[in-house]
Amino acid sequence: MATVPVLSVNNLEVVYDDVVLVLRGLSLDVPDGSIVALLGANGAGKTTLLRAVTGLLVAHRGKITKGTVTVGGDDLTGADPADVVRRGVAQVMEGRRIFAEMSVEDNLRAGGHSRKRAEYREDVTRVYDLFPLLAQRRRGTAGYLSGGEQQMLAIGRALMARPKLLLLDEPSLGLAPRLVEQVRDIVVQINGQGTSVLLVEQNAVMALSIASYGYVLEVGKVVRDGPAAELLDDEDIREFYLGSTPDSGRRSFAEVKSYRRKKRWSA
Amino acid sequence: MTEPLLDVWDLTLRFGGVTALNGVSFTVGRGELFAVIGPNGAGKTSIFNCLNGVYRPQRGTITLAGQRVNGRSPATIAGMGVARTFQNLGLFEQLTLIENLMLGRHHLMRTGMLAGMAWWGRAKREEVDHRAACEEIVELLELEPYRRIPAGLLPYGVAKRAELGRALAMSPTLLLLDEPVAGMNVEETEDMARYLVEVRRELDLAMILVEHDTRLVMDLADRVLALDFGTPIAMGTPEEVQHDPKVVEAYLGGAA
Amino acid sequence: MTTFLTNVFAGLALGSTYALVALGFVVIYKSTGVINFAQGGLLALGAYLGYTFADNLAIAFAVSILLACAAAAIVGASVERLVLRRMVGQPPFAVIMITIGLLFVIEPLITAIWGFDNLPLANPWNIQTVEVGGLVLGVRDLWTIGITAAVVVAFFLFFRYTRMGLAMRATAFDPEAALAQGISARRVYATSWAIAAALAALAGITLAAGPGGLSPSISFIALAAFPAMILGGLDSPAGAVLGGVIIGLAEALTRGYQDQLFSWAGANVSLIVPYLLMIVILLIRPYGLLGTKDVRRI
Amino acid sequence: MTRKIAALALGLTLVLAACGGAGEDDDGGGGSAGAPGNTAGFDGKTIKLGVLTPLSGTVAVIGQPLTAGNEVWFEALNAKGGVAGKYKVELVQEDTQYKTDIAVQKYNKIKSDVVAFTQVLGTAPTLAVLPQLKTDKILAAPASLDALWVREENLLPVGGPYQVQAINAMEYHFTDGGGTTSDRICTMIQDDVYGEAGQQGIDFAAEKYGFTVTNTQKFKVGTENYAGQIGALAGAGCQVVFLVATPSDAAKIWGTAAQARFAPQWFGQSPSYTGALAKSAVAPYMQQSVLIVSEGTEWGDNSVPGMTQMVADATQYASDQEPDYYFAFGYNQARAMTAVLEKAVELGDLSREGILRASNELDTVTFDGLTGDYRYGATEDRNPPRSSTVFKVDPSKPFGLAKVKYNFSSDAAKEFEFKKADL
Amino acid sequence: MSGARGTNRAQGKPHRNLVRSYEQDLRLFGSPMSKVGLGLMLATLLVLPTVVRDDFWLSVLIYSGITAIGAIGLNLLTGYCGQISLGHAFFIGAGAYAAAVVGGDLGLPLPVWLLASAAIGAVLGGLIGPFALRLRGHYLAIVTLGLIFIGEHLWRNLRDVTGGNNGTSVGAEATVGPVDLGALELAGENYSRNQGYFWLVWALVAIIALLAKNLVRTRPGRALRAVRDHDQAAEVIGVRAGRYKIGAFVVSSAIAAMAGALFGSYQQHVSPDDWTLLLSIQYIAIIIVGGLGTIFGAILGAIFVGALPALIDEYSSAIPGVATEAGGDGFISVFALNQAIFGLLIVLFLVFEPRGLAGIWFRVKAYFKAWPFSY
């Protein structure tokens, strides 16, 4: 038996507005010190899973109706977001969500909200070491940073909580390929410093290229999981979640077969 | 190509110090599917916002079928036959799908407040007639099971389709599609591609497609315009643009 | 000249009170997105609590002010805890209506406890005056201006430099992102209500300490502070203070020159001047002097 | 479908006709002399009277003591056997919140349970129920000193209207006060009906005595800052200011005046004052500069029989009642209503018409010095008291007021005509 | 009709409940259940005043009906078009004064003074247009709040029309031709003023509710809701948002003014104290408690807010520790308590049902539709 996983989700069910069932018995583990990729189409429940872990479901009228979430062996099912952060789980939300009106430094201060005052210096130095650019712009207003810089700030802000586990929600979304690569390198670097990472991505190539293990989600359930390399090679996965690779000879979208309906369109 | 449907000349748009569009010119022929690509922040959506009057460009002209477009209000431009879908879903969430489609026909209807109150004569006739027109779109896009569901509760893929439906309900001559397959998996993308192909085949309609999914663009578009930071860097057939070194450099970066 | 300066002084004193109330509105609005119609009720409650401390319990006035602010803060936080917390995520209309409902509850409770009569609040200011350079200034007015200035400075330091202040700014900007940083939204909301109630109490007591004493109608002043809040910009604390002062001055000066300049407009036109001013300014700047534009992207 | 609804409607109309209207249920109106017959609000033993008054909200500060005054009078009366020594009186109180629509609803609620209304508080609520009082032929005693009421058949006012107080105040100023018509006389009035009544009195006096009103300042109830008005009065050099206000505003006004060191001779209309003011920080200023014009005598003045009785009653039936102007008003109101009821019993008819007739045939009612005697009777012959008393502020007195000039009527006040208002 | 839904000719005569054409689909009272419901409601309104002959309850219901009319107007503006207005009381007041002039001073009959006040309301509502175009949300709300105070200033100073502080009597009689609803005589029976006004007011509630319902389910109504949900997106698909914002103000204030005219006509006397902020707040309470964006909710809300205080009033005296008379024993007077209970009920109600009475109503309907398969 290996060490306790840093995050373990068991048979989780989540319901929004008391009606919409979004996760239906989802289980996954993030082993300590690893990068785990979570793939799936829009609406598969990836973001919901992250919310269920961090307690942010409350902000969306969602509720865990079944299952457990444990962090380092402690049960945190349905815990208050502040507690979750204090237990060492930090999240970089989709769309970055930096505090655009505040300065870069104030963003980082907010990120360190759960930490003791005395530790702030040390934490912020660590982040500035990782992102020297943020140190240059520390007094600048965060909203004026470029898209890539904002993503760095969002990650830096999450690191201010000194997390054991970092949850990254679509960090490559809306970034040019060059920036995606930068983000990928940063994630590897962070992981190298001992932080486990759960990486939610649409960009499956990017995610699987750095992850050790991957899960594929479809309508709230894990439909496939395995070592990242194995998933990268799997034909079905390639077809449905990666699209084509240069040599797979996919058919053109212009030629997708269209069956006729009973009635003709008439303008 | 004879006289183009849409003629965009030297479009320049600035916000404060930032230049969102810089001397963008292109034409779109009748029935043509024209695509705009470029990395994030390249100004793709800004073109749309200029085309339908949400933004006022500082310089340049936009002409649709010989009529000047820029300087007019969005509602007027909609009446001229420009329809649009939105990147982040512009459906009216609390209205049902069929009501959203009927709103697409708003500019084709005449019932005013008093006539609507009375539910009499033309008001009633109009509702019935235009409802029939909407039903055809429901059928074309296979939206039958969702008629009475508030748009906010529609699954993502269906909502994207519904938005296309609303744009079609406007009986447009020019259809602007803002990332119609963003966030979709391959299967859903194929579905959407099929609808687009079919709409194109059935209706003599020009389309401008802004899309991140380059494969879809390359497969469907007649011509492609590539932008980088608001400046046009290449225009031509998909193949030409795809192999343009400037495009490879700017858009695909070292990763290509 | 003396008349002018007297009116300016009266305007500043009145404006200070408006500023305190408007600041309370803004604090709650910024963090929770709700205009708190119960603010007037909290103001009256704070003033009556001050009366109980200073008169019934004969505690020194300065201490009574602090106690009343503290007590009002507890009431404010409890209201948030017991009622408004349950409304997180509900339609804003329903939440606004709840604050109106709270006002309907607080006002009769006040009259049930303290009655309807005018009560004299034991205080060291009353109608005393000092003479400064030929101007006769009310001691109460001077204190009101001074206390407001001090509180406003303290407020901005708090917002700028403390952890809680930062947490409140973060929550105001993006509640969910703030939650994700481990900022407890509950504590932020409760703190906003506590601060707003304390500010209201302070405004109430300084008002009641004047010659007029204390009556349930004191809560009306909160309505008069609405234009101050809007004029400055709903989500701008600095705007609330600026708006308060502008409205106070406009009202006092119009009143002071009613006979000479405004007799054509009917009696008491000074009371609607704040609204007229607000309307004119909003037509020029739709988000007030310092408010941020609410940008909806498509 | 349409036809079906039409048929339904027709059917319903028939049902309606069967159910019948709400036409007045005929109640035995009791005829000639002898014991009055049972009627709405009278079961042969107990007479019920309605009270429509704000018992919650900001105006309850007036409604509460006024109603207490009603209660104390009737409890004392009941202890003596009741109306005509045999019919007990019971009050049916309803809260109007000082809103006209609520007043109309509450009026409808209790109108068939009472023989008359012994209190309807406020000008607007009274005007709102007046049309119905006329239709229903019910008598009501309005609790305000508006001159509007004097010529209304369905209303039973008490006391000298505000105009009389204002005129007598000027009379006092020119005689005992040593003033002259060349004084700069000003007014400061609340911007409502009450304020206008006072202003009317001063304007009438100005004509009679030949002075001009130098300056008039209006204010809205509940204003927080009076520096502007006081500045204007001071700027106009006012030597006399007639104030029409309610206590909490009056306190702020006099406080602001004190702060501005503006000290003319103030005359305050009776409701401007309350006992608490004599204990407040403004009291020294008021002692020096303020006179209150009212009716009757000092609280607890044993030389006036009415006062002795009222204080005794208050002590017995409402032990924690503070001396209060509105309490006395309510007490007097109840007394006038009692006079009407006595007359109605004498005529042997406690029905609505009977009570209206009684009020018409009533002669002068005396209030034993609490307020001036009121000559009732047919509306055109009614003559309200023209007398006033001027008080000065004296914190050593129970209500903080000491008589300066007791119960005098000026010729000008006697000449003031009360016209039937076009309501 | 090119019916897309089940023209089951092949199977013979279609089931009578089956929708066969769009016209049927668009019918307001399409299902048998809603027909029965409509019939029952109409029957209740017709019979009620002859059963409940108590003047108190009739007057409570008359005022509730009047506020229901005003609330429908406010709901069109706020619930459907998303424009918050605290100035409703201003338009109601304007309507009442218009009725006083047209119905009272000029002595014209009911249809004339009712429509005249609607016209005045419409014009005044149109004047707010520029603000509606330029301001959003709370900013607009507070500007309309200013309307209350500016209005009050006008009412106190335009003495010729409003009677100043004294107020004015409203002689607008409820007469249509030879019929006087204030003293109705039908088939030899006399009906009281309260009965007559009950029928008048509630018939108007029904008519205005029907008109409003038609408005919101047709082109302009969809446009209003689109503007509410996202005004810029609405513009892009061809809805002139500005025009509809102003239109909503015009229609809503016209309806408000009619409510005011009825208020004046019933009460026969109005004064500036009648049109305070409290009245506006009461209207806001009605549409929120009733449910934003539903016509029926506005009516339910008006009954709730109008009749609840009367109910509390009836039963609160049974609570121990409560003084039922001025100066009586007890910790709190029953009257203050009534106010507090009213506030508390609103708070509790919204905590548990933020979507208002209409939310409950829809849930009940959904339950019966799904019956016996409840979830």
Short mmCIF file of N, CA and C in Angstrom, two decimals, chain C residues 3 6-7 10-11 13-14 111 116-118 120 126-131 136 138-141 207 211-213 215-218 220-221 251-252 255-256 258-259 267-268 271, chain D residues 55-58 60-61 64 191 215-225 227-229 232 247-248 251-252 255-256 258-261 274 276-277 279-282 285 324:
data_model
loop_
_atom_site.label_atom_id
_atom_site.label_comp_id
_atom_site.label_asym_id
_atom_site.label_seq_id
_atom_site.Cartn_x
_atom_site.Cartn_y
_atom_site.Cartn_z
N THR C 3 -23.41 85.01 6.87
CA THR C 3 -24.54 84.14 6.56
C THR C 3 -24.09 82.97 5.70
N THR C 6 -22.04 80.58 7.74
CA THR C 6 -22.91 79.83 8.66
C THR C 6 -23.61 78.71 7.90
N ASN C 7 -24.10 79.05 6.70
CA ASN C 7 -24.79 78.03 5.91
C ASN C 7 -23.85 76.93 5.47
N ALA C 10 -23.34 74.73 8.42
CA ALA C 10 -24.51 73.88 8.63
C ALA C 10 -24.54 72.76 7.60
N GLY C 11 -24.18 73.11 6.36
CA GLY C 11 -24.16 72.12 5.29
C GLY C 11 -23.14 71.04 5.54
N ALA C 13 -22.05 70.05 8.47
CA ALA C 13 -22.51 69.21 9.57
C ALA C 13 -23.56 68.22 9.08
N LEU C 14 -24.50 68.74 8.30
CA LEU C 14 -25.55 67.87 7.76
C LEU C 14 -24.93 66.85 6.81
N THR C 111 -40.43 51.59 19.00
CA THR C 111 -41.47 52.33 19.73
C THR C 111 -42.03 51.49 20.85
N PHE C 116 -43.15 56.57 22.09
CA PHE C 116 -43.20 57.51 20.98
C PHE C 116 -42.68 58.89 21.35
N ASP C 117 -42.56 59.12 22.67
CA ASP C 117 -42.25 60.49 23.09
C ASP C 117 -40.86 60.91 22.67
N ASN C 118 -40.73 62.20 22.56
CA ASN C 118 -39.43 62.78 22.30
C ASN C 118 -38.56 62.60 23.53
N PRO C 120 -34.94 63.33 25.51
CA PRO C 120 -33.71 64.12 25.48
C PRO C 120 -32.52 63.20 25.75
N ASN C 126 -25.36 69.38 23.36
CA ASN C 126 -26.64 70.09 23.34
C ASN C 126 -26.64 71.29 22.43
N ILE C 127 -26.88 72.46 23.06
CA ILE C 127 -26.96 73.66 22.22
C ILE C 127 -25.77 74.58 22.46
N GLN C 128 -24.72 74.03 23.03
CA GLN C 128 -23.56 74.89 23.27
C GLN C 128 -22.91 75.33 21.98
N THR C 129 -22.28 76.49 22.08
CA THR C 129 -21.65 77.04 20.88
C THR C 129 -20.24 77.54 21.22
N VAL C 130 -19.45 77.65 20.21
CA VAL C 130 -18.17 78.34 20.36
C VAL C 130 -18.10 79.39 19.26
N GLU C 131 -17.32 80.42 19.54
CA GLU C 131 -17.21 81.47 18.53
C GLU C 131 -15.82 81.40 17.90
N VAL C 136 -20.50 81.86 14.93
CA VAL C 136 -20.97 81.08 16.06
C VAL C 136 -21.23 79.66 15.58
N GLY C 138 -22.05 75.57 16.40
CA GLY C 138 -22.59 74.62 17.37
C GLY C 138 -21.54 73.58 17.72
N VAL C 139 -21.40 73.31 19.00
CA VAL C 139 -20.41 72.32 19.44
C VAL C 139 -20.76 70.95 18.86
N ARG C 140 -22.05 70.64 18.86
CA ARG C 140 -22.45 69.34 18.33
C ARG C 140 -22.06 69.21 16.86
N ASP C 141 -22.27 70.31 16.11
CA ASP C 141 -21.95 70.26 14.70
C ASP C 141 -20.45 70.06 14.49
N LEU C 207 -26.84 62.95 15.65
CA LEU C 207 -28.05 63.71 15.34
C LEU C 207 -28.86 63.98 16.60
N PRO C 211 -30.21 69.72 19.75
CA PRO C 211 -31.31 70.27 20.54
C PRO C 211 -32.61 69.48 20.40
N GLY C 212 -32.78 68.75 19.33
CA GLY C 212 -34.08 68.14 19.05
C GLY C 212 -34.39 66.90 19.84
N GLY C 213 -33.36 66.28 20.42
CA GLY C 213 -33.62 65.05 21.13
C GLY C 213 -33.91 63.93 20.14
N SER C 215 -36.51 61.05 18.53
CA SER C 215 -37.86 60.53 18.29
C SER C 215 -37.78 59.51 17.16
N PRO C 216 -38.80 58.66 17.03
CA PRO C 216 -38.71 57.59 16.04
C PRO C 216 -38.52 58.10 14.61
N SER C 217 -38.92 59.34 14.37
CA SER C 217 -38.82 59.85 13.00
C SER C 217 -37.38 60.11 12.58
N ILE C 218 -36.45 59.91 13.50
CA ILE C 218 -35.04 60.14 13.18
C ILE C 218 -34.60 59.26 12.01
N PHE C 220 -35.88 58.90 9.23
CA PHE C 220 -36.12 59.51 7.92
C PHE C 220 -34.83 59.97 7.25
N ILE C 221 -33.85 60.32 8.07
CA ILE C 221 -32.61 60.88 7.51
C ILE C 221 -31.98 59.91 6.53
N GLU C 251 -28.18 71.43 0.13
CA GLU C 251 -29.42 71.59 0.87
C GLU C 251 -29.35 72.84 1.76
N ALA C 252 -28.25 72.95 2.48
CA ALA C 252 -28.15 74.07 3.43
C ALA C 252 -28.10 75.41 2.69
N ARG C 255 -31.47 76.32 1.26
CA ARG C 255 -32.35 76.73 2.35
C ARG C 255 -31.99 78.15 2.80
N GLY C 256 -30.68 78.37 2.91
CA GLY C 256 -30.22 79.68 3.41
C GLY C 256 -30.63 80.82 2.48
N GLN C 258 -33.24 80.65 0.34
CA GLN C 258 -34.61 80.42 -0.14
C GLN C 258 -35.32 81.74 -0.44
N ASP C 259 -35.27 82.67 0.50
CA ASP C 259 -36.04 83.91 0.35
C ASP C 259 -35.51 84.75 -0.81
N ALA C 267 -42.09 76.59 -1.08
CA ALA C 267 -41.44 76.39 0.20
C ALA C 267 -40.70 75.06 0.21
N ASN C 268 -39.64 75.01 0.98
CA ASN C 268 -38.91 73.77 1.21
C ASN C 268 -38.37 73.13 -0.05
N LEU C 271 -35.38 70.76 0.19
CA LEU C 271 -35.43 69.33 0.48
C LEU C 271 -35.45 68.48 -0.79
N LEU D 55 -52.19 54.49 16.26
CA LEU D 55 -51.66 53.90 17.49
C LEU D 55 -50.31 53.25 17.23
N SER D 56 -49.89 53.28 15.96
CA SER D 56 -48.53 52.86 15.65
C SER D 56 -47.98 53.85 14.64
N GLY D 57 -46.69 53.81 14.44
CA GLY D 57 -46.08 54.76 13.51
C GLY D 57 -45.73 56.06 14.21
N THR D 58 -45.20 57.01 13.42
CA THR D 58 -44.65 58.20 14.07
C THR D 58 -45.71 59.10 14.70
N ALA D 60 -48.21 58.19 16.29
CA ALA D 60 -48.76 57.59 17.50
C ALA D 60 -48.37 58.39 18.74
N VAL D 61 -47.34 59.21 18.60
CA VAL D 61 -46.95 60.05 19.72
C VAL D 61 -48.10 60.97 20.12
N GLN D 64 -51.60 58.09 20.92
CA GLN D 64 -51.61 57.35 22.18
C GLN D 64 -52.15 58.18 23.36
N ASP D 191 -45.19 73.10 6.98
CA ASP D 191 -45.80 73.18 5.66
C ASP D 191 -46.92 72.15 5.50
N ASN D 215 -41.76 88.31 7.61
CA ASN D 215 -41.13 87.16 6.97
C ASN D 215 -41.84 85.88 7.40
N THR D 216 -41.96 84.95 6.49
CA THR D 216 -42.56 83.66 6.81
C THR D 216 -41.62 82.54 6.38
N GLN D 217 -41.30 81.69 7.30
CA GLN D 217 -40.48 80.52 6.96
C GLN D 217 -41.32 79.27 7.10
N LYS D 218 -41.23 78.41 6.10
CA LYS D 218 -41.94 77.13 6.19
C LYS D 218 -40.93 76.00 6.35
N PHE D 219 -41.36 74.95 7.00
CA PHE D 219 -40.45 73.80 7.11
C PHE D 219 -41.26 72.52 7.02
N LYS D 220 -40.57 71.46 6.70
CA LYS D 220 -41.24 70.17 6.59
C LYS D 220 -41.03 69.39 7.88
N VAL D 221 -42.06 68.69 8.28
CA VAL D 221 -41.96 67.91 9.53
C VAL D 221 -40.76 66.96 9.45
N GLY D 222 -40.01 66.89 10.54
CA GLY D 222 -38.92 65.92 10.58
C GLY D 222 -37.64 66.41 9.94
N THR D 223 -37.56 67.71 9.64
CA THR D 223 -36.31 68.26 9.10
C THR D 223 -35.24 68.19 10.18
N GLU D 224 -33.99 67.97 9.76
CA GLU D 224 -32.93 67.86 10.76
C GLU D 224 -32.18 69.17 10.97
N ASN D 225 -32.25 70.06 10.00
CA ASN D 225 -31.40 71.23 10.10
C ASN D 225 -32.21 72.50 9.86
N ALA D 227 -30.88 75.66 10.39
CA ALA D 227 -30.00 76.84 10.37
C ALA D 227 -30.45 77.84 9.31
N GLY D 228 -30.90 77.34 8.16
CA GLY D 228 -31.31 78.23 7.08
C GLY D 228 -32.48 79.11 7.47
N GLN D 229 -33.52 78.47 8.05
CA GLN D 229 -34.70 79.25 8.43
C GLN D 229 -34.36 80.27 9.52
N ALA D 232 -32.56 83.11 8.16
CA ALA D 232 -33.41 84.02 7.41
C ALA D 232 -34.23 84.91 8.35
N PRO D 247 -43.61 69.13 18.86
CA PRO D 247 -42.51 69.29 19.81
C PRO D 247 -41.11 68.95 19.29
N SER D 248 -40.95 67.84 18.56
CA SER D 248 -39.56 67.50 18.25
C SER D 248 -38.96 68.49 17.27
N ALA D 251 -38.28 71.78 19.31
CA ALA D 251 -37.06 71.71 20.11
C ALA D 251 -35.84 72.03 19.24
N LYS D 252 -35.82 71.46 18.03
CA LYS D 252 -34.68 71.71 17.15
C LYS D 252 -34.64 73.18 16.73
N GLY D 255 -33.58 75.25 19.65
CA GLY D 255 -32.17 74.94 19.90
C GLY D 255 -31.28 75.64 18.89
N THR D 256 -31.68 75.58 17.63
CA THR D 256 -30.88 76.23 16.59
C THR D 256 -30.87 77.74 16.80
N ALA D 258 -31.17 79.26 19.64
CA ALA D 258 -30.31 79.54 20.79
C ALA D 258 -28.85 79.53 20.36
N GLN D 259 -28.50 78.53 19.54
CA GLN D 259 -27.12 78.44 19.08
C GLN D 259 -26.73 79.66 18.26
N ALA D 260 -27.69 80.15 17.47
CA ALA D 260 -27.41 81.30 16.62
C ALA D 260 -27.52 82.61 17.40
N ARG D 261 -27.83 82.48 18.68
CA ARG D 261 -28.03 83.66 19.56
C ARG D 261 -29.07 84.60 18.98
N THR D 274 -44.30 70.33 24.59
CA THR D 274 -44.60 69.16 25.41
C THR D 274 -43.77 69.27 26.67
N ALA D 276 -41.67 67.49 28.15
CA ALA D 276 -40.26 67.10 28.13
C ALA D 276 -39.35 68.27 27.79
N LEU D 277 -39.88 69.25 27.03
CA LEU D 277 -39.04 70.37 26.61
C LEU D 277 -38.55 71.17 27.81
N LYS D 279 -37.56 70.11 30.48
CA LYS D 279 -36.44 69.44 31.15
C LYS D 279 -35.24 69.33 30.22
N SER D 280 -35.39 69.80 29.01
CA SER D 280 -34.31 69.61 28.03
C SER D 280 -33.30 70.74 28.12
N ALA D 281 -32.27 70.64 27.32
CA ALA D 281 -31.21 71.63 27.32
C ALA D 281 -31.69 72.98 26.78
N VAL D 282 -32.82 72.94 26.05
CA VAL D 282 -33.31 74.18 25.46
C VAL D 282 -34.12 74.99 26.47
N TYR D 285 -33.34 78.69 27.34
CA TYR D 285 -33.65 79.59 26.24
C TYR D 285 -35.15 79.83 26.17
N ASP D 324 -49.89 65.99 29.86
CA ASP D 324 -49.77 65.99 28.40
C ASP D 324 -50.89 66.79 27.79
#
